[in-house]
PDB file of C-alpha atoms in Angstrom:
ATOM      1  CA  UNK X  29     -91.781-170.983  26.628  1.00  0.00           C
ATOM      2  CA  UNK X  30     -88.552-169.720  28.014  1.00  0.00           C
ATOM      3  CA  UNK X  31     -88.639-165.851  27.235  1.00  0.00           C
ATOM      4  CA  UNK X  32     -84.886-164.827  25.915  1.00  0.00           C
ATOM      5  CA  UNK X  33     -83.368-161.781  27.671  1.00  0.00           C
ATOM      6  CA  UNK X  34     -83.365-158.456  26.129  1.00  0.00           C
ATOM      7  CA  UNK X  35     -80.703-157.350  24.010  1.00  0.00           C
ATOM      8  CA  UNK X  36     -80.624-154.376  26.349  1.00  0.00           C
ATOM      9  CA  UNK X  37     -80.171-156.212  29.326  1.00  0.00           C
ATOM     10  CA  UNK X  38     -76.370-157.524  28.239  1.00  0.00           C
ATOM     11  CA  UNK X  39     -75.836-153.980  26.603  1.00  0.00           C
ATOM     12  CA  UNK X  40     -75.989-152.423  30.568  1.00  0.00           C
ATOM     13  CA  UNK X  41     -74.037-155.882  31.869  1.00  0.00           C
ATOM     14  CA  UNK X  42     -71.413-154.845  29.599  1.00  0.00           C
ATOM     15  CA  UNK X  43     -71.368-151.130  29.963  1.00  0.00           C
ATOM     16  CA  UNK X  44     -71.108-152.238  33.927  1.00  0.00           C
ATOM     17  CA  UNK X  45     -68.256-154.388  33.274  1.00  0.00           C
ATOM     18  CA  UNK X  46     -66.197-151.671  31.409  1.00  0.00           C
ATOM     19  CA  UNK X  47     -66.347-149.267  33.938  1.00  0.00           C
ATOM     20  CA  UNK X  48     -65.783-150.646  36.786  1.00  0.00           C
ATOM     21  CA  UNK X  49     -62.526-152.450  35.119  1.00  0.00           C
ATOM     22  CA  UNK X  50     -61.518-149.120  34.115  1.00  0.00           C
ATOM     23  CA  UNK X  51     -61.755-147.426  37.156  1.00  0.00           C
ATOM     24  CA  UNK X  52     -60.973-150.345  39.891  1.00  0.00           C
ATOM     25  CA  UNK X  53     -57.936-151.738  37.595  1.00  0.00           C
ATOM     26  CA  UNK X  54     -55.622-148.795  38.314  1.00  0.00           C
ATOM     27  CA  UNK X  55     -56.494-148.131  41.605  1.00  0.00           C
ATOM     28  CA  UNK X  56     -56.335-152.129  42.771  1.00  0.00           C
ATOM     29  CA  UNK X  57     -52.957-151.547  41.108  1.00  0.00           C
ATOM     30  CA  UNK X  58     -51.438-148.743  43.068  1.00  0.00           C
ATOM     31  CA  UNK X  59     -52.970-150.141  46.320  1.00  0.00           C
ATOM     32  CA  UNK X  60     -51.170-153.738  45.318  1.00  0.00           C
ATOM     33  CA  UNK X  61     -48.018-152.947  44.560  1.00  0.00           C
ATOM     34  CA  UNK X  62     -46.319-151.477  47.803  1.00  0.00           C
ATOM     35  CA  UNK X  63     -44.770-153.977  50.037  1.00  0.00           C
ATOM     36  CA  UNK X  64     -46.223-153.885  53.721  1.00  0.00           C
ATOM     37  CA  UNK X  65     -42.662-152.459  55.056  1.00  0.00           C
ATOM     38  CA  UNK X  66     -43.204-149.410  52.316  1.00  0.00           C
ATOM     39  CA  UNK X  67     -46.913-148.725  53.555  1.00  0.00           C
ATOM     40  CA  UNK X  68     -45.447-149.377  57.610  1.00  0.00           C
ATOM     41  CA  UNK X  69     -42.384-146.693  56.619  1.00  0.00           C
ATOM     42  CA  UNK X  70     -45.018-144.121  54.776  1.00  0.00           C
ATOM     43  CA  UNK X  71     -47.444-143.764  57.821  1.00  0.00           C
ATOM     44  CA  UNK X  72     -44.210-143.810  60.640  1.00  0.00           C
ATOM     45  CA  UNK X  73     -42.749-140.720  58.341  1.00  0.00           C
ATOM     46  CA  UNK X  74     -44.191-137.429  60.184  1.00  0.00           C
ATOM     47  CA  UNK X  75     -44.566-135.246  56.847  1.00  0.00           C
ATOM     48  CA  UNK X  76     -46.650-137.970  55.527  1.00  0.00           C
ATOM     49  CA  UNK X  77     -48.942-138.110  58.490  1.00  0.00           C
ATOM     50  CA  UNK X  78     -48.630-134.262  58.616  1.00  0.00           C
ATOM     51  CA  UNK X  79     -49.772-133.796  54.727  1.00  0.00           C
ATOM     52  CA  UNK X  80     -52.730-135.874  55.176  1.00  0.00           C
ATOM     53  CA  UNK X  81     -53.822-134.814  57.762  1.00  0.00           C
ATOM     54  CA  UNK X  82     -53.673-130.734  56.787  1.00  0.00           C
ATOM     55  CA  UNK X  83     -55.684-132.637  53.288  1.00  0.00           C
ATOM     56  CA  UNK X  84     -58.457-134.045  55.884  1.00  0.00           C
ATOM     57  CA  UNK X  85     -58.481-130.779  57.950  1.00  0.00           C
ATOM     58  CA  UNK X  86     -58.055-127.612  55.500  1.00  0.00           C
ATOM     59  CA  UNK X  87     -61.066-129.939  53.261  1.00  0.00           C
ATOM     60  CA  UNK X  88     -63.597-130.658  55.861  1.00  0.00           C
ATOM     61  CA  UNK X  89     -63.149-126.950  56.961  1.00  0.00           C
ATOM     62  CA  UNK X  90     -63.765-125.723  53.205  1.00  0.00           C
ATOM     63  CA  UNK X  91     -66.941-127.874  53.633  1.00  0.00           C
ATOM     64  CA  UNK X  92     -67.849-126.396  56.539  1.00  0.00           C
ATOM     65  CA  UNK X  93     -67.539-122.901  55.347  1.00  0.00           C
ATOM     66  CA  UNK X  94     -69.584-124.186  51.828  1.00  0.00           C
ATOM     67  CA  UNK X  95     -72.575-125.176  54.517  1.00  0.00           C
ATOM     68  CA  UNK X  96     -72.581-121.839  56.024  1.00  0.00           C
ATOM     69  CA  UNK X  97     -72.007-119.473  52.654  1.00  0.00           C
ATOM     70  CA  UNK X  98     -73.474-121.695  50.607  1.00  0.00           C
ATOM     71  CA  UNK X  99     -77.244-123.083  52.552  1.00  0.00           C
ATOM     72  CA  UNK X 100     -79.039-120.083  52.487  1.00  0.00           C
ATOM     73  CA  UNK X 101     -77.987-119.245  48.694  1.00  0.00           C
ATOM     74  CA  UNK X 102     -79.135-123.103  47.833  1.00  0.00           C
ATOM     75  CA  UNK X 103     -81.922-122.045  49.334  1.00  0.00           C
ATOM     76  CA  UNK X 104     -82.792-119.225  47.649  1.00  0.00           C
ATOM     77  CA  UNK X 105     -82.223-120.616  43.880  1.00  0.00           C
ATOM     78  CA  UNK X 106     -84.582-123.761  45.155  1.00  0.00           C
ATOM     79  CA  UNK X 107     -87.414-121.560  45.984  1.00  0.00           C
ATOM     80  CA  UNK X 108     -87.280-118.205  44.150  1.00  0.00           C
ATOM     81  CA  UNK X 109     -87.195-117.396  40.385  1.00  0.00           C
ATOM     82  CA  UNK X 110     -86.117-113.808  39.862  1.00  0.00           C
ATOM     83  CA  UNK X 111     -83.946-112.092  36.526  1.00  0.00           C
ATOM     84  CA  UNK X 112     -80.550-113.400  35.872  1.00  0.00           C
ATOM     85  CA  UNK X 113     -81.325-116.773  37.751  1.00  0.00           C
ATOM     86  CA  UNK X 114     -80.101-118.675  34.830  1.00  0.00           C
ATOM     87  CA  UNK X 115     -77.222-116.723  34.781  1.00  0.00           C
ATOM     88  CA  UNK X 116     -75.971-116.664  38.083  1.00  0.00           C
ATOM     89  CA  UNK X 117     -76.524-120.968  38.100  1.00  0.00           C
ATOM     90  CA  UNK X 118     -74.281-121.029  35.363  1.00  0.00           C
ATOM     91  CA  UNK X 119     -71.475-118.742  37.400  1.00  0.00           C
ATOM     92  CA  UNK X 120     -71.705-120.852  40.198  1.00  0.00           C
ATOM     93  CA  UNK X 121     -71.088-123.663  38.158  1.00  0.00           C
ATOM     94  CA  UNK X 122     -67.432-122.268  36.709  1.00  0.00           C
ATOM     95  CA  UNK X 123     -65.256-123.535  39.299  1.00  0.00           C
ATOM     96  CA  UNK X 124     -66.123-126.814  37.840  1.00  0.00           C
ATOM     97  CA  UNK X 125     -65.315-126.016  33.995  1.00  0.00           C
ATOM     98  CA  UNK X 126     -62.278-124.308  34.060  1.00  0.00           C
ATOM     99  CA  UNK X 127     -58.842-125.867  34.016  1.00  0.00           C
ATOM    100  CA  UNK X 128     -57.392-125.873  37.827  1.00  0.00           C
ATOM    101  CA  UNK X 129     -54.238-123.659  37.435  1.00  0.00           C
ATOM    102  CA  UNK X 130     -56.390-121.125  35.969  1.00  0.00           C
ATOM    103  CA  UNK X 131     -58.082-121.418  39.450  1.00  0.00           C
ATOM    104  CA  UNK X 132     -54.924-120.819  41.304  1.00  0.00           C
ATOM    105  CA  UNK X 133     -53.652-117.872  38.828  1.00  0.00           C
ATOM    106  CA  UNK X 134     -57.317-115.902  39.079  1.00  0.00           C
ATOM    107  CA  UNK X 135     -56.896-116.190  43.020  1.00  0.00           C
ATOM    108  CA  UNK X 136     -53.583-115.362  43.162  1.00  0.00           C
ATOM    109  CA  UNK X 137     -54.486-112.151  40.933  1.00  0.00           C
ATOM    110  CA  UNK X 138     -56.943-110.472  43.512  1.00  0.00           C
ATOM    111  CA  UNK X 139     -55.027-111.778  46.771  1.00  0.00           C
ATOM    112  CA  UNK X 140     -51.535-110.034  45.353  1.00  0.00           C
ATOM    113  CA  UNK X 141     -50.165-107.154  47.122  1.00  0.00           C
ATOM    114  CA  UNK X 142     -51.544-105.378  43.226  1.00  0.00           C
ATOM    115  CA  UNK X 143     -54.984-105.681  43.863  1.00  0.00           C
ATOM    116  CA  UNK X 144     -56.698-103.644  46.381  1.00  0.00           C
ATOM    117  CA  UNK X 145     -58.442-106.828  47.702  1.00  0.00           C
ATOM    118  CA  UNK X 146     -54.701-108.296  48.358  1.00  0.00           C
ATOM    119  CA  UNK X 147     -53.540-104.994  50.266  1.00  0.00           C
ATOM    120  CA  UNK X 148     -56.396-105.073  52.393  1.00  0.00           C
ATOM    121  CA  UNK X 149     -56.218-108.305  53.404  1.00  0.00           C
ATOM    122  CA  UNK X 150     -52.096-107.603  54.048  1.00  0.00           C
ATOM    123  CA  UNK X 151     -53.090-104.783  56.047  1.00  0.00           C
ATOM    124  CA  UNK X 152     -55.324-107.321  58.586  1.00  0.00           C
ATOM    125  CA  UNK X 153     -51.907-109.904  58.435  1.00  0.00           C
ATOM    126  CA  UNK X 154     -54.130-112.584  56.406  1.00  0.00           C
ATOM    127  CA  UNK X 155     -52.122-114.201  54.150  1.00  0.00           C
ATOM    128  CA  UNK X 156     -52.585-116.241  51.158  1.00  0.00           C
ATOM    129  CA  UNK X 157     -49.912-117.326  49.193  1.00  0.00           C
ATOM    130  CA  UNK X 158     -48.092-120.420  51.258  1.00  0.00           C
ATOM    131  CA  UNK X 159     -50.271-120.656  53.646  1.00  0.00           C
ATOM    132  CA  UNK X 160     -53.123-123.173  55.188  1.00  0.00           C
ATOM    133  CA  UNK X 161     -55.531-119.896  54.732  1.00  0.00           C
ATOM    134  CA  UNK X 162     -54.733-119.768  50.779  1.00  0.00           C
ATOM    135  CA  UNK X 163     -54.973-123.630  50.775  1.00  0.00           C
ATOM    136  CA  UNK X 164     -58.644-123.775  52.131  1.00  0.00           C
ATOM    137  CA  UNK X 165     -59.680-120.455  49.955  1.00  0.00           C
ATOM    138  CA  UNK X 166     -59.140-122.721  47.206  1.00  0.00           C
ATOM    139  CA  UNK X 167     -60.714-125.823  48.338  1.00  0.00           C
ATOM    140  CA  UNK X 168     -63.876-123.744  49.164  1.00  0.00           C
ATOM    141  CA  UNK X 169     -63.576-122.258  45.472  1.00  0.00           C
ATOM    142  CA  UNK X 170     -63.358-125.413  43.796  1.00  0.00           C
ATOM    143  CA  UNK X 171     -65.989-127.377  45.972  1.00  0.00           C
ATOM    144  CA  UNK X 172     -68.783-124.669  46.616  1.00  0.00           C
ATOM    145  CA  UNK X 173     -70.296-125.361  43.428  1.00  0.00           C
ATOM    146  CA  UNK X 174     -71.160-129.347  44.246  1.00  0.00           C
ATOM    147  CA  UNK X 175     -72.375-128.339  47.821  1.00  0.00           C
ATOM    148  CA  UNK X 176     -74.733-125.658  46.278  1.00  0.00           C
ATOM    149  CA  UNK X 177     -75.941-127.975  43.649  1.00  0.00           C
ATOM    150  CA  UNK X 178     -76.803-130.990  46.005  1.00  0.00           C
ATOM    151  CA  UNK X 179     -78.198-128.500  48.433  1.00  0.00           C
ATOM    152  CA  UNK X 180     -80.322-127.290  46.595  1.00  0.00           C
ATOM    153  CA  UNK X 181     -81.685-130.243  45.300  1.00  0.00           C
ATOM    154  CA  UNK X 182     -82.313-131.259  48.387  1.00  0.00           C
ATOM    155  CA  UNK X 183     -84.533-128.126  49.300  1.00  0.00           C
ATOM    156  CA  UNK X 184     -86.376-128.777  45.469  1.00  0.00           C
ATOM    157  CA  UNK X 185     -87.191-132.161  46.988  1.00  0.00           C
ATOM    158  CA  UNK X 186     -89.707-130.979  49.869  1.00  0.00           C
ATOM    159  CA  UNK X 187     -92.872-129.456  48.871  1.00  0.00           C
ATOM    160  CA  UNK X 188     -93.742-126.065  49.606  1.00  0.00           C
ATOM    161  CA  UNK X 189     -97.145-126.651  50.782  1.00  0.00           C
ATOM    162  CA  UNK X 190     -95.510-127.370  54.020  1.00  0.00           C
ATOM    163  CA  UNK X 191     -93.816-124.450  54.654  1.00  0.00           C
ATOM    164  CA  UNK X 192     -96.526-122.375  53.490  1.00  0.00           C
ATOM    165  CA  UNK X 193     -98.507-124.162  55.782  1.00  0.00           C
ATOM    166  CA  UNK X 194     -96.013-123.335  58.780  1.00  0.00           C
ATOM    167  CA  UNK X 195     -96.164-119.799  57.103  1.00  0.00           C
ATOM    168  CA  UNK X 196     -99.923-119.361  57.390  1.00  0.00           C
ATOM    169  CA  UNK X 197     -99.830-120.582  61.311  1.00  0.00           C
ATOM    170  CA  UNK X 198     -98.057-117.407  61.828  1.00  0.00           C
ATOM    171  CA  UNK X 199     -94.199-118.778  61.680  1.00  0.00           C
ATOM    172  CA  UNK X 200     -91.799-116.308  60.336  1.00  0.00           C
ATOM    173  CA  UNK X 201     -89.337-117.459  57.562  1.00  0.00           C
ATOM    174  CA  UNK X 202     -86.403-117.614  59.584  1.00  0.00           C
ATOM    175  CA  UNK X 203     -88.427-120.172  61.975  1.00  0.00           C
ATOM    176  CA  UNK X 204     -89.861-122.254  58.981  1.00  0.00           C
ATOM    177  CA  UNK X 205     -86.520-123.051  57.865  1.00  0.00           C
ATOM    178  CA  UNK X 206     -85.067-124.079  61.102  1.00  0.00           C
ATOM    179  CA  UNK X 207     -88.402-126.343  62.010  1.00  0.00           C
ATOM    180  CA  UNK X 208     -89.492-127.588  58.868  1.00  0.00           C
ATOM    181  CA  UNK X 209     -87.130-127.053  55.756  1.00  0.00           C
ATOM    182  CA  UNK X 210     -83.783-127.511  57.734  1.00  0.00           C
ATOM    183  CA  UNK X 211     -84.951-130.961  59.308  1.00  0.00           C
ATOM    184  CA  UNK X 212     -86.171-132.381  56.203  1.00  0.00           C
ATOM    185  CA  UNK X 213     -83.403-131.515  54.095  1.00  0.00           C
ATOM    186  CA  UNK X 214     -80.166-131.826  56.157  1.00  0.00           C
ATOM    187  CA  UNK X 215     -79.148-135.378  54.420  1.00  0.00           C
ATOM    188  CA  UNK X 216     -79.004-133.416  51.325  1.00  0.00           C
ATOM    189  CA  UNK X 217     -76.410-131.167  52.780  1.00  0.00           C
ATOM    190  CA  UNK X 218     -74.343-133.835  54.670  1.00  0.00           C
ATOM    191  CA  UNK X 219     -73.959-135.257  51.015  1.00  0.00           C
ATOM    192  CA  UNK X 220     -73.516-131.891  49.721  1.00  0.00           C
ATOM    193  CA  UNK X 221     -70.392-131.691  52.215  1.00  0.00           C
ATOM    194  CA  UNK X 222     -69.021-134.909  51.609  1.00  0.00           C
ATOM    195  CA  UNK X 223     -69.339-134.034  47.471  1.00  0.00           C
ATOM    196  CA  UNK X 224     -67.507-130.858  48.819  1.00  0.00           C
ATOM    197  CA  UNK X 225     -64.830-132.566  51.125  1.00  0.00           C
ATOM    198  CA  UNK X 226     -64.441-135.383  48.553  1.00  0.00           C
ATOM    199  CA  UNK X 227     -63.811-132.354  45.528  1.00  0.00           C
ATOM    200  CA  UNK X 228     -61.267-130.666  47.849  1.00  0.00           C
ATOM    201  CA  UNK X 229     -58.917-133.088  49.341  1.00  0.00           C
ATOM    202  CA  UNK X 230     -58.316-134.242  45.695  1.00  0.00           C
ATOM    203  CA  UNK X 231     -57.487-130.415  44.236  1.00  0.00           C
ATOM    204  CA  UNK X 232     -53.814-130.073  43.393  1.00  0.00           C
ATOM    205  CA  UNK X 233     -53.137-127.800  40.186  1.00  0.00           C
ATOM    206  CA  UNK X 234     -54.789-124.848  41.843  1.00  0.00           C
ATOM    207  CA  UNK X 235     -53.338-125.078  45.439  1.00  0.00           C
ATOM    208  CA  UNK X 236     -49.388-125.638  43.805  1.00  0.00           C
ATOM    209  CA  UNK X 237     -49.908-122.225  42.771  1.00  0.00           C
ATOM    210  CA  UNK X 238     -51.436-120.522  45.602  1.00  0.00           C
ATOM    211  CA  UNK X 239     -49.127-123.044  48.323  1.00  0.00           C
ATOM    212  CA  UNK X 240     -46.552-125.175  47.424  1.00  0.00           C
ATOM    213  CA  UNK X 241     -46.179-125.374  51.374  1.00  0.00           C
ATOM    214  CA  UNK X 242     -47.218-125.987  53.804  1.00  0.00           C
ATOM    215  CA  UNK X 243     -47.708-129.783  51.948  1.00  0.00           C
ATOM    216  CA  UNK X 244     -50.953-131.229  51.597  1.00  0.00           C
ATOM    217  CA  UNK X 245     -51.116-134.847  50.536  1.00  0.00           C
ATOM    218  CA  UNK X 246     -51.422-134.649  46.591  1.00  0.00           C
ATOM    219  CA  UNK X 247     -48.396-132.090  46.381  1.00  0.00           C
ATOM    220  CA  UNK X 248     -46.743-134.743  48.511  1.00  0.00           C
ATOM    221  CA  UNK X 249     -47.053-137.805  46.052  1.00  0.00           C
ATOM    222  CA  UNK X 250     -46.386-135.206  43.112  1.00  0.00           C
ATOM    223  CA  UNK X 251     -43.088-134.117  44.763  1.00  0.00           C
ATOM    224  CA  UNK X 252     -41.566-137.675  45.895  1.00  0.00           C
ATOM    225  CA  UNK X 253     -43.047-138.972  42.155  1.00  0.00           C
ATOM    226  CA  UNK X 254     -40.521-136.176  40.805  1.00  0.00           C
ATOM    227  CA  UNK X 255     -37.935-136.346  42.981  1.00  0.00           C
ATOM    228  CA  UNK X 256     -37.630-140.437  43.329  1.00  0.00           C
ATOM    229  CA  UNK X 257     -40.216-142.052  41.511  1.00  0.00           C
ATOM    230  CA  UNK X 258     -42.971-144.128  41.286  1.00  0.00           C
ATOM    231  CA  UNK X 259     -42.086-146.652  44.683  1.00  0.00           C
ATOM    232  CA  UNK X 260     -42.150-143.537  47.114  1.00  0.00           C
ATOM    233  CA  UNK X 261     -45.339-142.085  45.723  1.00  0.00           C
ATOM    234  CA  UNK X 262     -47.244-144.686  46.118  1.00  0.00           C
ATOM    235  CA  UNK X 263     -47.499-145.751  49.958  1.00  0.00           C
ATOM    236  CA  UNK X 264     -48.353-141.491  50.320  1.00  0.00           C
ATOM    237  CA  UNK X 265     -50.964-142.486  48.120  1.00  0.00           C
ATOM    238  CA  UNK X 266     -52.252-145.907  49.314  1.00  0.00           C
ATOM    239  CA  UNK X 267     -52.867-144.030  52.407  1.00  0.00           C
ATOM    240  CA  UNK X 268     -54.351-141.002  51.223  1.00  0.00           C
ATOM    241  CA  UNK X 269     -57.074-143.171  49.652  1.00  0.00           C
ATOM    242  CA  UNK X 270     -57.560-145.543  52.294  1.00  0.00           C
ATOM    243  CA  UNK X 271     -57.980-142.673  55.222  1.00  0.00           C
ATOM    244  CA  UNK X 272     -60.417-140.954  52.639  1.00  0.00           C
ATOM    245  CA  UNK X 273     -62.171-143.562  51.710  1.00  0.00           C
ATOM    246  CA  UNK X 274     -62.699-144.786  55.710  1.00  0.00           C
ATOM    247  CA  UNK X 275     -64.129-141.040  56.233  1.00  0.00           C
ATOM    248  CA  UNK X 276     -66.347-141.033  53.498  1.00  0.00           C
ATOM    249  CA  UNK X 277     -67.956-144.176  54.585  1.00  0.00           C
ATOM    250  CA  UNK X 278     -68.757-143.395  57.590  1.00  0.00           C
ATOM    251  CA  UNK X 279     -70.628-140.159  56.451  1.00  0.00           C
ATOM    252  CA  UNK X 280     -72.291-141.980  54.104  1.00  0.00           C
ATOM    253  CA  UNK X 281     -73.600-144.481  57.026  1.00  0.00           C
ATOM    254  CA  UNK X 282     -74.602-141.466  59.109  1.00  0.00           C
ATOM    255  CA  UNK X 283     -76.363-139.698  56.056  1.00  0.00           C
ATOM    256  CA  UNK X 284     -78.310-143.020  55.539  1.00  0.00           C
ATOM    257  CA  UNK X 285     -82.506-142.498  55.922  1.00  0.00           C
ATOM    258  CA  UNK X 286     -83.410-144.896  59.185  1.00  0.00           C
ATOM    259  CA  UNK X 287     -85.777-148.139  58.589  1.00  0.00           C
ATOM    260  CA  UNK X 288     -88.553-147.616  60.135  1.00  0.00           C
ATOM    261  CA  UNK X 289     -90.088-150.974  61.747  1.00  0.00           C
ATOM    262  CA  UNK X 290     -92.897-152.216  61.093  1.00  0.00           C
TER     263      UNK X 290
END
């Protein structure tokens, strides 16, 4: 006798169906509707090229600077439990909850020439408001929190018997992390970037605040939707997503585990 297929099984087939029709739909959409010539003139306009590619640059450096800040704190919230842990998880995890012009406001409110932060970093000529500096302090703002979080699942993942192990052969704890920790878990981190870089190059309601200017790409499409509409924000766009989506791929293939033969 035939058995009949779970109720469940169409419940999931369905779910499936919905959202990938409400997420591909729009997007299949946008990338559609601009004639060839409109995509051709987008990518031959130099601010265009130039907006992207400060989007691609000022977010892969925010990701860098999350890897470096952010590893050995992962780190230390994988392994150790200590007072306030709890607390300080949930802090970390802010950037993600509030709205993102509150992000650009509480920035701009410490790097003003008010705050004592603000004069000292006036008095060393870094500047934040309108400026690729301001635009990557708010990338790594808004996309520390998904590095730290992947991270440190990653370092959760390995057991500790290992590096106790490398601990009780007389390693120190700086040299357990580099040979054994480090090695196992750097896939988790490349993710943990791409999470980052993927976050950043998408922030605009912070970064309008903190810099209009220089352009990157999403205050680019916002402007020309404004200022002429709908047909000369969407090549900007088209090509936003397609250069992103290129990049992200090809992390992803590096970041894949190798087969090993049998």
């Amino acid at each position: 006798m035939r058995k009949r297929p779970d109720p469940f099984i169409w419940l999931t087939i369905f779910s499936t169906s919905i959202i990938l029709f409400f997420i591909l739909l729009p997007l299949i959409e946008m990338v559609a509707q601009p004639s060839f010539s409109n995509l051709k003139e987008a990518i031959t306009d130099r601010d265009v090229v130039n907006s992207i590619w400060l989007s691609i640059y000022a977010s892969g450096l925010a990701a860098l600077i999350s890897f470096i800040i952010g590893t050995p704190f992962a780190y230390l919230i994988a392994r150790k439990t200590f007072f306030g842990k709890k607390f300080i998880e949930s802090v970390v995890d802010l950037p993600i909850m509030i709205p993102h012009p509150v992000v650009g406001i509480a920035l701009l409110s410490v790097a003003g020439k008010d705050h004592w932060l603000g004069q000292f970093m006036h008095a060393f000529g870094i500047r934040i408001m309108g400026s690729v500096t301001g635009i990557v302090l708010v990338m790594v703002f808004v996309g520390l929190p998904f590095y730290i979080n992947t991270a440190k699942a990653g370092f959760e993942a390995i057991p500790k018997r290992l590096e106790k192990v490398s601990r009780s052969l007389g390693a120190s704890m700086t040299g357990t992390f580099f040979r054994i920790t480090f090695p196992l878990a750097w896939r988790s981190m490349l993710v943990g970037m791409i999470m980052c870089t993927a976050r950043a190059i998408s922030e605009f309601g912070a970064i309008v605040i903190i810099a209009y200017h220089p352009m990157i790409a999403p205050v680019m499409i916002y402007e020309r939707f404004t200022a002429y509409g709908l047909k000369y924000s969407q090549p900007v766009a088209v090509w936003l997503i397609l250069v992103s989506l290129l990049l992200f791929l090809l992390l992803r293939i590096v970041s894949l585990p190798k087969q090993v033969k049998a």
